[in-house]
Short mmCIF file of C-alpha atoms and ligand atoms in Angstrom, two decimals:
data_model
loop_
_atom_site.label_atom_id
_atom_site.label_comp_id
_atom_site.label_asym_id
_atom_site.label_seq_id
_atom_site.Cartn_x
_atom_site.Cartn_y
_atom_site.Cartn_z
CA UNK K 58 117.17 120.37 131.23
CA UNK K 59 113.75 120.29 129.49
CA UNK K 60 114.38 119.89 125.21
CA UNK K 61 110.80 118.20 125.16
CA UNK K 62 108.04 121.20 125.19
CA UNK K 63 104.69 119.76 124.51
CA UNK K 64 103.15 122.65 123.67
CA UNK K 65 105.12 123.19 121.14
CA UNK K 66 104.16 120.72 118.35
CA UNK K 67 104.11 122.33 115.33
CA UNK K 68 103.53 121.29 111.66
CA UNK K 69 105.14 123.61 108.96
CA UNK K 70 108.15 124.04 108.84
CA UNK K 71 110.78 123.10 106.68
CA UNK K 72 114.08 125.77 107.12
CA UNK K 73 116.06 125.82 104.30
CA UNK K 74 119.92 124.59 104.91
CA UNK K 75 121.17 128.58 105.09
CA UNK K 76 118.44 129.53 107.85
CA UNK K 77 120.15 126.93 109.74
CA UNK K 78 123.57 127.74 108.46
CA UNK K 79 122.64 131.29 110.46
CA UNK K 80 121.74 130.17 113.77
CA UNK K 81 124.38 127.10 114.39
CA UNK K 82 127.32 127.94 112.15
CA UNK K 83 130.28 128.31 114.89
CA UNK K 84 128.98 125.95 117.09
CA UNK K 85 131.75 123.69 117.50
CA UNK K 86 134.89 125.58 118.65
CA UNK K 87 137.99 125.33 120.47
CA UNK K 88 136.62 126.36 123.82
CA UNK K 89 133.33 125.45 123.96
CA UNK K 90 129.83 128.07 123.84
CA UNK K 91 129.37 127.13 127.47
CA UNK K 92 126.22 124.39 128.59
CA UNK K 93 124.02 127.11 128.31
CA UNK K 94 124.64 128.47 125.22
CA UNK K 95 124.62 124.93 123.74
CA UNK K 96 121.84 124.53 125.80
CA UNK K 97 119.82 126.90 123.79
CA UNK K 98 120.78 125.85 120.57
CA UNK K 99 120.07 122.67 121.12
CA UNK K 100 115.99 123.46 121.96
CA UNK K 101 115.62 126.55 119.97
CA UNK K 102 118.13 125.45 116.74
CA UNK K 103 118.45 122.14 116.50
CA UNK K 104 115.10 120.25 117.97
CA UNK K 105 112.85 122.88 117.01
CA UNK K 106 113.79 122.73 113.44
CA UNK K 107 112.69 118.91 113.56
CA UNK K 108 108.95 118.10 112.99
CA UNK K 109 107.64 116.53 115.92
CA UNK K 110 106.32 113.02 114.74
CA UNK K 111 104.14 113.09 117.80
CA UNK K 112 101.88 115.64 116.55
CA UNK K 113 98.46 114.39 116.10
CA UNK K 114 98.04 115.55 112.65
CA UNK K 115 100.86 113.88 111.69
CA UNK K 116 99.77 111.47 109.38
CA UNK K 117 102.53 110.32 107.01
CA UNK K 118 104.08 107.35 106.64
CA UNK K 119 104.52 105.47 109.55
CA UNK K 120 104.73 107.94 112.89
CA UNK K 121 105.72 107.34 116.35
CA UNK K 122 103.98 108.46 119.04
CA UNK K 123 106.04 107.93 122.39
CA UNK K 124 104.93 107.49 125.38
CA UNK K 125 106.09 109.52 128.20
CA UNK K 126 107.32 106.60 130.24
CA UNK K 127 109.15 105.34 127.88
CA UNK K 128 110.78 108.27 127.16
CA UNK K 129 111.78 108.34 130.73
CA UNK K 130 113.21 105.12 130.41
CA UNK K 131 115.29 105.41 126.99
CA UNK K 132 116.49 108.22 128.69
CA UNK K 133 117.71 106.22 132.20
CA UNK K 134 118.97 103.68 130.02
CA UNK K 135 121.51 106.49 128.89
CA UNK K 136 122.13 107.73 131.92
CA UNK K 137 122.90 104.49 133.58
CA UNK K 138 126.08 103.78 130.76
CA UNK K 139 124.94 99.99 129.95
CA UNK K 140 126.58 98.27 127.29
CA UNK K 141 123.84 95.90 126.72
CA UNK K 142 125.56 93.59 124.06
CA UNK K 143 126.39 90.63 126.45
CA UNK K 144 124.86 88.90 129.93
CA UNK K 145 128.26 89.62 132.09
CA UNK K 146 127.80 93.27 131.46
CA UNK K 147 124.03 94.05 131.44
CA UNK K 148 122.21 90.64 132.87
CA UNK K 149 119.67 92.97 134.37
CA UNK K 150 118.53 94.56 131.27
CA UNK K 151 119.25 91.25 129.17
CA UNK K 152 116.85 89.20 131.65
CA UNK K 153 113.93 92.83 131.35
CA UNK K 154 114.35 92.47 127.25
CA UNK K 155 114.12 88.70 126.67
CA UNK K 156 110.64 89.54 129.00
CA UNK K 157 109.01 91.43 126.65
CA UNK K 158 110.61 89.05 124.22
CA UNK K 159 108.99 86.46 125.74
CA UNK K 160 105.54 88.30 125.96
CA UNK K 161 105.56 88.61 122.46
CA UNK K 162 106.41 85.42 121.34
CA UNK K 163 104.13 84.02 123.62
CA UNK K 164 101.09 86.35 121.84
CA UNK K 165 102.07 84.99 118.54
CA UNK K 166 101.79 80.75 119.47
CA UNK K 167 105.81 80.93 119.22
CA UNK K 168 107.18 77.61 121.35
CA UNK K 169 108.70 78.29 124.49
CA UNK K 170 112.44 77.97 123.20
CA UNK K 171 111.46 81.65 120.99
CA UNK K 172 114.52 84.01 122.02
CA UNK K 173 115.22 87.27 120.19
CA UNK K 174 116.68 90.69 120.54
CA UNK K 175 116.26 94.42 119.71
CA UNK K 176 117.83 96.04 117.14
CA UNK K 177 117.63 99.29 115.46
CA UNK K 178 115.01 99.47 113.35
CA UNK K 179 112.66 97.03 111.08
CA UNK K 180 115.39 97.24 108.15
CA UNK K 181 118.45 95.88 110.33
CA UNK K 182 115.72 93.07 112.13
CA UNK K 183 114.66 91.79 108.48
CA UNK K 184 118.49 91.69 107.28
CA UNK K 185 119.29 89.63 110.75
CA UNK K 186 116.00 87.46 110.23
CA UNK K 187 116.96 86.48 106.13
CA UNK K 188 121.04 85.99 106.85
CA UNK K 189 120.10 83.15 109.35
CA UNK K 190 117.66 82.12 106.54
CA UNK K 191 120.20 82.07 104.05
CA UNK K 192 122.98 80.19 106.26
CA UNK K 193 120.14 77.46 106.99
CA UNK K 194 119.61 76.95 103.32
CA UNK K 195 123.42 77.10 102.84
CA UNK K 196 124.12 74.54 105.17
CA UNK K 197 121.73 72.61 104.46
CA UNK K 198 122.98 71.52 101.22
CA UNK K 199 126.88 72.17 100.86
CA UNK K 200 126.37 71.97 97.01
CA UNK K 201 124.78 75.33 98.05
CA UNK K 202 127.67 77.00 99.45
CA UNK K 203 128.04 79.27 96.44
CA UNK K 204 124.60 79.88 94.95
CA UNK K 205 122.88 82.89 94.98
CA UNK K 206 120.04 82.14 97.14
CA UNK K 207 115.89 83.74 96.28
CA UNK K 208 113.39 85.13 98.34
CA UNK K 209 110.00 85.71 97.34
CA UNK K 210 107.39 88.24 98.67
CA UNK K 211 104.46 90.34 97.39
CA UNK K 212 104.99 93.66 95.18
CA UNK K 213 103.98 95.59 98.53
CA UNK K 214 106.50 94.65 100.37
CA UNK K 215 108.45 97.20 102.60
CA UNK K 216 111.35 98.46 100.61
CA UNK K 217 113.77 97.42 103.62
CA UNK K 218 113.53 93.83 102.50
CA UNK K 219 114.65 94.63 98.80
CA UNK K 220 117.18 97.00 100.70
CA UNK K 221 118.32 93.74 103.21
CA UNK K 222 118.50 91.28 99.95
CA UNK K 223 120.34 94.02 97.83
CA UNK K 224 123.04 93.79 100.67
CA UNK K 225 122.95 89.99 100.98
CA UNK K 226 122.97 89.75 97.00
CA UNK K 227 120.03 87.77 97.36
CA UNK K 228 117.74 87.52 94.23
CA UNK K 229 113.90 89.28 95.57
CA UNK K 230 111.28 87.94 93.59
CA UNK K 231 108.30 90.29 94.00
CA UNK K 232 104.65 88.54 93.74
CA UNK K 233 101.67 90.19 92.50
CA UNK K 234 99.14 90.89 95.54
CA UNK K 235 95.23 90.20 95.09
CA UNK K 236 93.04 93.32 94.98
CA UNK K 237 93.55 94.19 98.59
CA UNK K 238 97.02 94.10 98.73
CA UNK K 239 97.42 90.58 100.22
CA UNK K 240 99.54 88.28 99.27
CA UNK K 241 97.01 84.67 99.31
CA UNK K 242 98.82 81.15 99.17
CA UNK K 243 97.07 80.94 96.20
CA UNK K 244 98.90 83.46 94.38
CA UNK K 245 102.11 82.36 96.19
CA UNK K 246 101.81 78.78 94.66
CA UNK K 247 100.78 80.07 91.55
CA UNK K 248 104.14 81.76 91.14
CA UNK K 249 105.86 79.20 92.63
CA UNK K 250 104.54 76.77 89.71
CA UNK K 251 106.14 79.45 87.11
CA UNK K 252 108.95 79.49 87.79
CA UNK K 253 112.24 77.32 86.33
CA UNK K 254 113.37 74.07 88.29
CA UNK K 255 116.53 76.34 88.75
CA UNK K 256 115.09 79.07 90.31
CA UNK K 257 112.53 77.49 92.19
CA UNK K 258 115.56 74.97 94.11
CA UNK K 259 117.52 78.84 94.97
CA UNK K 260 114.32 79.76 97.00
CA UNK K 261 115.56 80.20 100.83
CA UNK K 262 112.79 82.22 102.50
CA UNK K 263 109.37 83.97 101.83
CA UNK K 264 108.78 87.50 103.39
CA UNK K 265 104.85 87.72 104.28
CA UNK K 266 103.58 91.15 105.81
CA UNK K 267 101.54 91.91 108.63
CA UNK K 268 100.52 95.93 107.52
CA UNK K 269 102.27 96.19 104.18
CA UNK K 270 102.95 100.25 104.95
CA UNK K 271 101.19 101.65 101.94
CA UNK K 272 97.95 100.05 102.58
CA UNK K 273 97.90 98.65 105.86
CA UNK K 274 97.50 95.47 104.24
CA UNK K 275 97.87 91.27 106.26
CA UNK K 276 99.33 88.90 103.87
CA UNK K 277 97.62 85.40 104.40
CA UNK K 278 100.07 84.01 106.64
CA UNK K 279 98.13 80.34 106.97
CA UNK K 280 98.33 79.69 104.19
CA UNK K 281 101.95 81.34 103.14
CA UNK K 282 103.49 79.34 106.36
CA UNK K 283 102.04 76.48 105.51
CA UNK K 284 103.72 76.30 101.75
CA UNK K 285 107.17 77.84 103.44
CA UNK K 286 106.74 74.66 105.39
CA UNK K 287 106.24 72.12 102.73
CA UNK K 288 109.25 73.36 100.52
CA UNK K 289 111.05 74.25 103.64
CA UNK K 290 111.80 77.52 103.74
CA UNK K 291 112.52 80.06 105.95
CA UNK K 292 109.23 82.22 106.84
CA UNK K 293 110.00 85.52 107.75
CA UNK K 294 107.15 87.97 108.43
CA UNK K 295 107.36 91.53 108.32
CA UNK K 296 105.21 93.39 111.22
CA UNK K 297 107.28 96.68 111.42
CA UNK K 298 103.67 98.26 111.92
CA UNK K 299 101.27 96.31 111.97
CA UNK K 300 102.72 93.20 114.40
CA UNK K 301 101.32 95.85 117.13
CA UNK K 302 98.21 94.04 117.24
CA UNK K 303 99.86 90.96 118.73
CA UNK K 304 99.21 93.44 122.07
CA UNK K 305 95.37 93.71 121.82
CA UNK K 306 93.13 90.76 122.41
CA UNK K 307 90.54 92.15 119.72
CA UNK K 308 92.89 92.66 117.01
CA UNK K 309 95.78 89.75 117.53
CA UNK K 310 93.58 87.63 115.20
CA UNK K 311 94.50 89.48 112.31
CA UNK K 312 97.93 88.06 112.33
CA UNK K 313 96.38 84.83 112.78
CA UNK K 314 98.91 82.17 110.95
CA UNK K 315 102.17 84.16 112.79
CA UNK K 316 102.51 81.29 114.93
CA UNK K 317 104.15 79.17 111.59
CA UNK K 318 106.71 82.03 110.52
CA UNK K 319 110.45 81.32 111.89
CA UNK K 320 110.97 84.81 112.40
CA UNK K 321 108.84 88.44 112.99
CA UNK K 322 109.87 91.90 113.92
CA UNK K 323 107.70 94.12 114.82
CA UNK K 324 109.23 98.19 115.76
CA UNK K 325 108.28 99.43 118.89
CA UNK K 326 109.08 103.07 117.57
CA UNK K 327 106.11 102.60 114.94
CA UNK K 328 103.16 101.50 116.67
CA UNK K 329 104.48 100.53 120.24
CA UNK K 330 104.66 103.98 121.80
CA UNK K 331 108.75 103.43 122.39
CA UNK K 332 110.71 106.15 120.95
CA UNK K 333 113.29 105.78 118.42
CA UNK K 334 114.60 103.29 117.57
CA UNK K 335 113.73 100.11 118.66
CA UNK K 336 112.55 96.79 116.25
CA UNK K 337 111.97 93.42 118.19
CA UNK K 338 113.35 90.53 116.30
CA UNK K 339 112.02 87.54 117.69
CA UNK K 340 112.76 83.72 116.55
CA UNK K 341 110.80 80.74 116.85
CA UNK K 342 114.27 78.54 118.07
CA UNK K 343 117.88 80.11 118.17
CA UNK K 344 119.58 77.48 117.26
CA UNK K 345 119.65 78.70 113.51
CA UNK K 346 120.34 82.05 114.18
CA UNK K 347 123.17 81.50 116.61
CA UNK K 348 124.88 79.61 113.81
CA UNK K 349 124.45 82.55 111.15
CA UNK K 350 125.72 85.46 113.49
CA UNK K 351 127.90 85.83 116.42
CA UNK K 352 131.64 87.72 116.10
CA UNK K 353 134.58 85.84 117.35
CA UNK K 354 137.90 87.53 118.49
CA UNK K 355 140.80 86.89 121.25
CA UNK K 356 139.40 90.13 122.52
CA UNK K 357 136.05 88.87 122.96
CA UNK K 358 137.13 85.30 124.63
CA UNK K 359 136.07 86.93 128.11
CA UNK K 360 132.44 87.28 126.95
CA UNK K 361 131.95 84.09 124.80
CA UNK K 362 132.59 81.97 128.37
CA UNK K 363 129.66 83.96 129.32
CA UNK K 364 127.70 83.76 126.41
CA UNK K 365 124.66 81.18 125.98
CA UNK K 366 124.31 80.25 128.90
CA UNK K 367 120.74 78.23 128.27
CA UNK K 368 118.14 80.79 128.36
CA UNK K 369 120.06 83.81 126.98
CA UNK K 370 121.89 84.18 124.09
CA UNK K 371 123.75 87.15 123.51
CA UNK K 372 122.24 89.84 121.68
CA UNK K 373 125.31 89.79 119.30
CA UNK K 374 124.96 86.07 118.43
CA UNK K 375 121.46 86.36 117.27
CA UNK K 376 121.74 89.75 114.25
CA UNK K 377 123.71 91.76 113.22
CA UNK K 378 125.09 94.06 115.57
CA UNK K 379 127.66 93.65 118.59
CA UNK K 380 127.64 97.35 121.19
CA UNK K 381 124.37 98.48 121.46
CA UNK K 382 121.86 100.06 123.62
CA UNK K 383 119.44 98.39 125.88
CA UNK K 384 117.27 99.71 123.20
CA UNK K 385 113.98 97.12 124.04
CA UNK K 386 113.93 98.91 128.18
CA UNK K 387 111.78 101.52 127.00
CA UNK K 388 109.40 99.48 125.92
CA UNK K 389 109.53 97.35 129.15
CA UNK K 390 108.79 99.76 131.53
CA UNK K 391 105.83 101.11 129.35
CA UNK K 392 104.55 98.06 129.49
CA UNK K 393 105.52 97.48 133.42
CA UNK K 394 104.20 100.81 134.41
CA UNK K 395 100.52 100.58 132.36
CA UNK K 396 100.00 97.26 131.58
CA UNK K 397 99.29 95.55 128.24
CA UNK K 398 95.79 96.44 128.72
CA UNK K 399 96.83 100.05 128.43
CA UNK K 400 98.63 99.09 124.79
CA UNK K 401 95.77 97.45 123.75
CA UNK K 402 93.78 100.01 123.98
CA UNK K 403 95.95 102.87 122.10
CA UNK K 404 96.92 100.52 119.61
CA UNK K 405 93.00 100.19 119.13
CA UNK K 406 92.31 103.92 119.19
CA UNK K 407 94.13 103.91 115.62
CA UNK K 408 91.83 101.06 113.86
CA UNK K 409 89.19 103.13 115.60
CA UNK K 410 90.30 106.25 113.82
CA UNK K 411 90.95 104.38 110.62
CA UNK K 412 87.32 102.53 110.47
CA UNK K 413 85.59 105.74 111.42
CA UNK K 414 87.95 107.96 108.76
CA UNK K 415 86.93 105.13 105.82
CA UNK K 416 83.53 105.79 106.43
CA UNK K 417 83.88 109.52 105.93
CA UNK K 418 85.43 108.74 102.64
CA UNK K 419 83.04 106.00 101.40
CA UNK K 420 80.13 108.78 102.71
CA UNK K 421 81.89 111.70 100.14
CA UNK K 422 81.39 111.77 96.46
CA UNK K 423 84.43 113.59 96.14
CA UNK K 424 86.52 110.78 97.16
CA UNK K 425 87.27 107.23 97.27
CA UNK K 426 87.48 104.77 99.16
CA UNK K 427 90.73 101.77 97.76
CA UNK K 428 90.82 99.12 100.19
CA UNK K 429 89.16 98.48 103.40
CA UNK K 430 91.36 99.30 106.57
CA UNK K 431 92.20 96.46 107.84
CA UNK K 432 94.37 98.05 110.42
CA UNK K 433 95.14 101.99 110.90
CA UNK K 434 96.56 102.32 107.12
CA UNK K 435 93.45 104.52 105.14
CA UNK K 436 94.19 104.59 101.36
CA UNK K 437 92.41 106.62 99.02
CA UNK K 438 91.77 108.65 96.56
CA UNK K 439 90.15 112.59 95.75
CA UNK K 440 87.85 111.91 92.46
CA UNK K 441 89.83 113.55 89.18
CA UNK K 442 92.80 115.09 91.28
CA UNK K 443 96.16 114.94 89.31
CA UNK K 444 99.61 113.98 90.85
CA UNK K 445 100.24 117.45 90.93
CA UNK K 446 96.88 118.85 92.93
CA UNK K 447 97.77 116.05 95.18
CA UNK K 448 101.30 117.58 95.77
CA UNK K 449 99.60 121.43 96.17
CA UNK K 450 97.59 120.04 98.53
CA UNK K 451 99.85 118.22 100.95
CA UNK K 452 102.25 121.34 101.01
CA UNK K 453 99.47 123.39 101.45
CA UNK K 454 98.02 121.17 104.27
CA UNK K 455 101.40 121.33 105.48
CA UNK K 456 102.08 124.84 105.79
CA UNK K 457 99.12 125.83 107.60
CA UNK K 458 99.39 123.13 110.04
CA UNK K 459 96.38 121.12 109.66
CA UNK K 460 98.33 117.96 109.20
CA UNK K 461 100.49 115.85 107.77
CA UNK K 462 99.48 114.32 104.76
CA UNK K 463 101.36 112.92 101.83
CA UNK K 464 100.72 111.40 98.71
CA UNK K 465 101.62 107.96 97.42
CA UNK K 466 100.73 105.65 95.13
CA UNK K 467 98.60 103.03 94.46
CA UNK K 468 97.86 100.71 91.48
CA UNK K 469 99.98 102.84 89.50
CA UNK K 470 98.12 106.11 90.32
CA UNK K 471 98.86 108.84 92.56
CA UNK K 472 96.33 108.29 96.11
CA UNK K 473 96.62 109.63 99.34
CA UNK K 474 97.16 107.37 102.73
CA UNK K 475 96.60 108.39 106.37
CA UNK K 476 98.20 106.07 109.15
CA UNK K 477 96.92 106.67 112.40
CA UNK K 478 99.20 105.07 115.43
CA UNK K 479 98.93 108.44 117.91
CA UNK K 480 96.74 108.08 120.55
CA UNK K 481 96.10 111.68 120.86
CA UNK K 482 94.89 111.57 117.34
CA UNK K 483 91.29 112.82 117.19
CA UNK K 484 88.10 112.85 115.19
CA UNK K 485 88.21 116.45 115.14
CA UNK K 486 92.14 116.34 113.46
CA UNK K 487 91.33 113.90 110.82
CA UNK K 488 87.57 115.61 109.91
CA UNK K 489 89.56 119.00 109.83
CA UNK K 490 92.05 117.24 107.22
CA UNK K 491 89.14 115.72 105.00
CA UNK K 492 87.24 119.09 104.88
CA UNK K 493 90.57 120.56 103.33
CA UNK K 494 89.57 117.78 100.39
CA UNK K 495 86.20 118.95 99.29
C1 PLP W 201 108.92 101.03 108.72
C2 PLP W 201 108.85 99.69 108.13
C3 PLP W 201 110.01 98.92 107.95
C4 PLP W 201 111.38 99.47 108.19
O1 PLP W 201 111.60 99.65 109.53
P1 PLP W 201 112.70 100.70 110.04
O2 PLP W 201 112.51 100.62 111.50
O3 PLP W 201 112.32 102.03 109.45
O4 PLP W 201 114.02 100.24 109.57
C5 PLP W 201 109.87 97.64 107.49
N1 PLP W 201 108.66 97.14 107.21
C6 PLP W 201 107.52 97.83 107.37
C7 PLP W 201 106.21 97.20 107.03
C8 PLP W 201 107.57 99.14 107.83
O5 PLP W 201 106.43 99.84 107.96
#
């Protein structure tokens, strides 16, 4: 059964809830439609009325562009009915996991005893990562046990963190960034020195970014690991996106400083070429983790015997999450089949496309340039446009199937970002999109 029709990647669309109403009202019924009826309305109804984040054009947010091995993985990993939450049932793809793990670790300076797992996205990997924060600063210092623990990070920070603490009840204390977006120790100990003796003794962790997603931007994480380290706190860094240049030998030292966080994630599904959903959670020693998570049940006895044995800890016992999918294999056999070299380069392609886009911009009168790309994030800016010729645009754009634009904003003012993480992106897609601007 083919669903996946390459050809057919369009922009544009957008059905309205009673066009679909039409076509798969009365699918679900006593005796079935038959596979080929359901067959049909799953390509023609249901996966053809879903943008294809794939498209080259598509520029919003943060896309996914999979790669076709992967794809054949995520879907043998289906196939093959592995419950992938514990070493007794799924050693194989446990053991094929902890190696790309491993690899990843490795490209960040992490110590050998790093461990981690994959979970479903960035937002469930930061929750996991700041819940083993907060039960090391809990236990810590009993007096703790009830206080509502703090964590500090820059205003840019993804909105999955505010999301994680809002769940936690964890106070999120957001820091100005400096003009491009960073977060600098300075401005971390400045803020730091501000606040009450009160506050400042609740502070359990410090979330530092590598590719905020608005602007692409790579908080100073030298410097911000080095303070974590003398208050001792937890140093989580968010790499959703951007942690993709760990994979490239040319752009790995951007995250230079990773090597002092306790924890990173980085989402295959972003800028990784896995499809969705995948985020890589990966801690510098397990020890703390394994104490904040893990479920415990008669029913589960048989797998706890099983469990932590001294290289692997179980998935389970290291976030939050107990079934799940071998969700890191597609990854792993991209990277088996091509080779990191292979990553490197696609991952590349995009700060190609970024560099060479910012130069357009800073080359046109009509439009400006915000902040340097740093990685494949370009945010900027069409001279005198209002929030809503911004909007007109992007639907416009839209419609005819250009590309994918949308606006944002920066400073306070509406601006326009591109993020460029397909390698089948061109020069020719993104100068068709700019001449749109003029
Ligand atoms: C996308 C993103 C997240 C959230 O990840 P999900 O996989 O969507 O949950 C977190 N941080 C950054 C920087 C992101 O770009």
């Amino acid at each position: 059964m083919v669903v996946r029709e390459s050809g057919d990647r369009r922009l544009g669309l957008s059905p309205a809830p009673y066009e679909l109403a039409g076509a798969l009202d009365g699918s679900l019924t006593r005796d079935g439609l038959g596979v080929a009826e359901a067959t049909r309305r799953l390509k023609d109804e249901v996966l053809a009325q879903c943008l294809r984040v794939d498209h080259p054009a598509f520029l919003a947010f943060v896309p996914s562009a999979p790669d076709p091995q992967s794809i054949f993985a995520d879907q043998q990993v289906s196939a093959a009915a592995v419950y992938a939450g514990d070493w007794k049932e799924a050693a194989g793809a446990l053991y094929a996991e902890q190696q790309v793990i491993t690899l990843l670790a490795e490209r960040a300076g992490f110590p050998s005893t790093a461990t981690g797992t994959f979970v479903s996205g960035g937002s469930a990997g930061s929750l996991s990562a700041l819940v083993t924060a907060r039960h090391r600063w809990r236990t810590a210092d009993p007096a703790r046990a009830h206080d509502r623990a703090v964590v500090l990070a820059s205003h840019d920070v993804h909105s999955s963190v505010a999301a994680a603490c809002n769940v936690m009840d964890v106070e999120l204390l957001l820091i100005p960034t400096d003009k491009n977006g960073c977060l600098t120790g300075e401005l971390l100990a400045e803020f730091v020195d501000t606040l009450p003796p009160a506050t400042r003794s609740r502070v359990m962790a410090v979330v530092a970014s590598v590719g905020t997603t608005n602007a692409g931007a790579v908080d100073d994480l030298v410097a911000i690991g080095s303070i974590a380290q003398a208050h001792d706190w937890w140093c989580h860094v968010d790499g959703a996106y951007g942690l993709a240049c760990l994979i490239s030998d040319e752009l790995r030292h951007l995250a230079r400083g990773i090597e002092r966080a306790d924890s990173f994630i980085v989402d295959p599904h972003k800028w990784l070429f896995a499809p969705y959903d995948a985020c890589a959670l990966v801690y510098r020693e397990p020890g703390y983790a394994k104490a904040a998570h893990g479920q415990r049940a008669g029913y589960l006895a048989a797998l706890s015997r099983h469990a932590d044995n001294d290289a692997f800890v179980d998935p389970g016992n290291l976030a939050f999450q107990l079934s799940r999918r071998a969700r890191g294999l597609p990854l792993w056999f991209g990277l088996a089949s091509h080779g990191t070299a292979f990553y490197a380069a696609q991952v590349e392609h995009g700060v190609m496309l970024a560099r060479w886009t910012a130069a357009q911009i800073d080359a046109a009168e009509h439009l400006e340039l915000l902040i340097e790309p740093v990685l494949s994030v370009v945010l900027f800016r069409r001279v005198s446009w209002d929030a809503a010729q911004y909007e007109r645009w992007s639907t416009e754009l839209f419609d005819r199937g250009i590309g994918f634009v949308v606006p944002t904003v920066a400073d306070g003012q509406p601006a326009l970002r591109m993020c460029f993480v397909n390698p089948e992106t061109t020069l020719a897609h993104v100068g068709a999109i700019l001449d749109t601007l003029l």
